Rosetta silent file (secondary structure, phi, psi, omega in degrees, C-alpha in Angstrom):
SEQUENCE: MKPAARLQDYIAALALVALAAAATALLRRWVTLPDPALLFLTGVLCAAVVGGLWPSILAAFASLLVYDFCFVDPLYTFSVAKSEDVVSLFVFLVAAVIT
SCORE:     score description
SCORE:     0.000 S_00000001
   1 L     0.000  131.974  173.100   30.457  -49.337  -24.476 S_00000001
   2 L   -76.141  160.006  172.594   33.160  -47.267  -22.489 S_00000001
   3 L   -98.526  144.503 -168.022   36.372  -46.021  -24.751 S_00000001
   4 L   -54.792  154.571 -144.236   39.498  -47.499  -24.081 S_00000001
   5 L   -99.405  128.133  163.551   40.983  -45.940  -20.704 S_00000001
   6 L  -104.948 -179.673 -162.899   43.428  -42.881  -21.245 S_00000001
   7 L   -50.413  -24.615 -165.864   46.241  -41.518  -19.471 S_00000001
   8 H   -94.611   -0.644  178.934   44.349  -39.554  -16.856 S_00000001
   9 H  -100.263  -10.095  163.307   42.323  -42.734  -15.807 S_00000001
  10 H   -61.470  -67.626  165.070   45.899  -44.558  -15.006 S_00000001
  11 H   -22.455  -75.306 -169.792   46.538  -41.337  -13.193 S_00000001
  12 H   -53.686  -50.646  175.766   43.316  -41.022  -11.790 S_00000001
  13 H   -50.041  -52.659 -169.642   43.756  -44.956  -10.421 S_00000001
  14 H   -65.058  -42.728  170.491   47.137  -44.093   -8.875 S_00000001
  15 H   -65.655  -27.744  148.302   45.822  -41.213   -7.073 S_00000001
  16 H   -26.382  -71.965  170.765   43.069  -43.493   -5.669 S_00000001
  17 H   -39.503  -57.116  157.026   45.824  -45.658   -4.292 S_00000001
  18 H   -42.907  -63.741 -156.068   47.632  -42.290   -2.551 S_00000001
  19 H   -70.384  -47.014 -162.217   44.206  -41.340   -1.011 S_00000001
  20 H   -62.318  -54.916  177.031   43.723  -45.029    0.183 S_00000001
  21 H   -58.672  -33.739  170.325   47.233  -45.170    1.634 S_00000001
  22 H   -77.231   -9.432  175.980   46.811  -41.657    3.500 S_00000001
  23 H   -84.805  -42.793 -178.842   43.444  -42.601    4.666 S_00000001
  24 H   -73.755  -41.167  178.826   44.449  -45.675    5.999 S_00000001
  25 H   -63.087  -32.585  175.090   47.780  -43.919    7.798 S_00000001
  26 H   -89.629  -17.903  157.463   45.313  -41.352    9.639 S_00000001
  27 H   -61.104  -24.570  170.435   42.894  -43.936   10.679 S_00000001
  28 L  -100.457   39.929 -167.129   45.253  -45.685   12.460 S_00000001
  29 L  -127.431  -11.978  168.852   46.331  -43.353   14.253 S_00000001
  30 L   -92.307  -60.155 -172.928   42.630  -43.113   15.745 S_00000001
  31 L  -122.399  153.259  173.386   41.620  -46.493   15.741 S_00000001
  32 L   -70.661  113.138  171.273   42.716  -49.983   15.561 S_00000001
  33 L  -109.731  114.811 -170.955   42.693  -51.377   12.055 S_00000001
  34 L   -86.735  -42.326  175.284   43.756  -54.809   12.137 S_00000001
  35 L  -134.669  119.925 -167.506   43.446  -55.234    8.249 S_00000001
  36 L   -85.975   -0.581 -160.177   43.328  -52.065    6.203 S_00000001
  37 H   -47.841  -47.753 -167.016   42.599  -54.056    2.804 S_00000001
  38 H   -67.993  -12.933  163.533   39.152  -52.681    2.378 S_00000001
  39 H   -68.182  -36.575 -162.040   40.276  -48.947    1.991 S_00000001
  40 H   -78.118  -21.487 -178.661   42.507  -50.154   -0.637 S_00000001
  41 H   -82.324  -13.252  158.996   39.866  -52.385   -2.186 S_00000001
  42 H   -71.829   -8.130  172.723   37.447  -48.939   -2.063 S_00000001
  43 H   -90.810  -61.398  164.876   40.126  -47.325   -3.738 S_00000001
  44 H   -46.927  -24.734 -168.525   39.991  -49.993   -6.618 S_00000001
  45 H   -79.469  -43.205  174.329   36.514  -50.344   -6.920 S_00000001
  46 H   -41.746  -49.966  163.336   36.537  -46.504   -7.309 S_00000001
  47 H   -27.033  -69.085 -167.240   39.153  -46.986  -10.501 S_00000001
  48 H   -38.302  -50.723 -161.467   36.697  -49.357  -12.135 S_00000001
  49 H   -59.144  -56.572  172.000   34.161  -47.195  -11.690 S_00000001
  50 H   -40.943  -67.184 -170.151   36.556  -44.148  -13.196 S_00000001
  51 H  -121.672   -3.666  170.018   38.496  -45.490  -15.298 S_00000001
  52 L   109.054 -173.891 -171.670   37.395  -49.171  -16.402 S_00000001
  53 H   -72.537  -69.496 -154.077   39.071  -52.526  -16.389 S_00000001
  54 H   -75.039  -47.635  175.957   43.022  -51.979  -16.959 S_00000001
  55 H   -64.104  -33.912  171.182   43.340  -48.854  -14.614 S_00000001
  56 H   -56.479  -23.986  176.894   41.393  -50.975  -11.861 S_00000001
  57 H   -97.880  -23.221  156.368   43.815  -53.385  -12.254 S_00000001
  58 H   -43.258  -40.970 -165.361   46.830  -51.103  -12.447 S_00000001
  59 H   -87.436  -26.569  179.007   45.422  -49.810   -8.942 S_00000001
  60 H   -62.510  -72.676  166.081   44.869  -53.420   -7.636 S_00000001
  61 H   -13.982  -64.262 -158.540   48.825  -53.982   -8.480 S_00000001
  62 H   -78.534  -37.707  175.112   49.579  -50.739   -7.302 S_00000001
  63 H   -62.799  -25.052  165.617   47.466  -51.084   -3.955 S_00000001
  64 H   -71.327  -21.127 -177.177   49.294  -54.661   -3.091 S_00000001
  65 H   -78.009  -55.194  173.457   52.640  -52.790   -3.252 S_00000001
  66 H   -51.151  -51.104  172.729   51.507  -50.159   -1.189 S_00000001
  67 H   -63.714  -54.571  172.848   49.759  -52.061    1.415 S_00000001
  68 H   -62.124  -32.065  167.375   52.616  -54.620    1.788 S_00000001
  69 H   -58.004  -49.463 -142.733   55.366  -51.782    2.054 S_00000001
  70 H   -90.373  -26.550 -152.146   53.534  -49.380    4.106 S_00000001
  71 L  -142.582    2.493  169.186   51.182  -51.688    6.674 S_00000001
  72 L  -117.224  152.148 -174.237   52.405  -55.376    6.999 S_00000001
  73 L   -80.387  159.465  -14.487   55.260  -56.074    8.997 S_00000001
  74 L   -98.322  149.112 -155.295   57.816  -55.770    8.633 S_00000001
  75 L   -59.859  140.238 -176.469   57.149  -52.127    7.529 S_00000001
  76 L    51.495   30.609  134.414   59.004  -50.610    4.381 S_00000001
  77 L  -116.978  160.494  176.796   59.842  -53.804    2.799 S_00000001
  78 L   -74.892   -1.887 -177.067   58.499  -56.199    0.320 S_00000001
  79 L   -91.819  169.777 -149.693   59.021  -59.198    2.692 S_00000001
  80 L  -127.288  123.057  155.254   56.037  -60.679    4.615 S_00000001
  81 L   -85.687  -34.545  168.351   56.794  -62.163    8.238 S_00000001
  82 L   -96.197  155.115 -173.515   53.971  -64.069    8.562 S_00000001
  83 H   -93.339   -0.174  169.042   52.489  -66.603    6.324 S_00000001
  84 H   -76.653  -31.324 -176.792   48.952  -65.593    6.985 S_00000001
  85 H   -86.150    7.848  165.746   49.715  -62.051    5.787 S_00000001
  86 H   -97.042  -18.083 -173.859   50.792  -63.460    2.318 S_00000001
  87 H   -89.680    5.748  156.279   47.444  -65.650    1.865 S_00000001
  88 H   -67.053  -42.787 -153.689   45.849  -62.176    3.005 S_00000001
  89 H  -104.287  -14.048  174.570   47.721  -59.976    0.460 S_00000001
  90 H   -79.774  -23.003  174.603   47.051  -62.903   -2.157 S_00000001
  91 H   -78.990  -37.425 -161.173   43.110  -62.793   -1.533 S_00000001
  92 H   -60.490  -43.328  179.043   43.210  -59.204   -1.269 S_00000001
  93 H   -64.002  -55.015 -176.967   44.860  -58.964   -5.232 S_00000001
  94 H   -55.722  -21.343  160.998   42.531  -61.855   -6.533 S_00000001
  95 H   -58.179  -56.544  159.720   39.743  -59.814   -5.077 S_00000001
  96 H   -40.335  -45.717 -150.971   40.730  -56.659   -6.508 S_00000001
  97 H   -79.592  -47.353 -174.014   41.707  -58.064   -9.962 S_00000001
  98 H   -59.275  -49.071 -179.451   38.036  -59.737   -9.911 S_00000001
  99 L   -68.328    0.000    0.000   35.817  -56.651   -8.981 S_00000001
């Protein structure tokens, strides 16, 4: 059994979220990414492998906030313009926490 998560695990989880956001921003310059949630989900999965349950849950919620703020219209707000984006964000959060 893995010991309890340390502060470094939480910092690593947030760093993985930042890495996923940077990768999404870079990739959007060259290709069309209609839904970058899978990049953020990959960061959450890596956080689970590196840090365990609680750091990955932190990564899931941080990913949701960064994804909504930076990549969902209207940009740079926490409001959502389309109802299908609300469903997408909710499903992302559920999938991220479960995995």
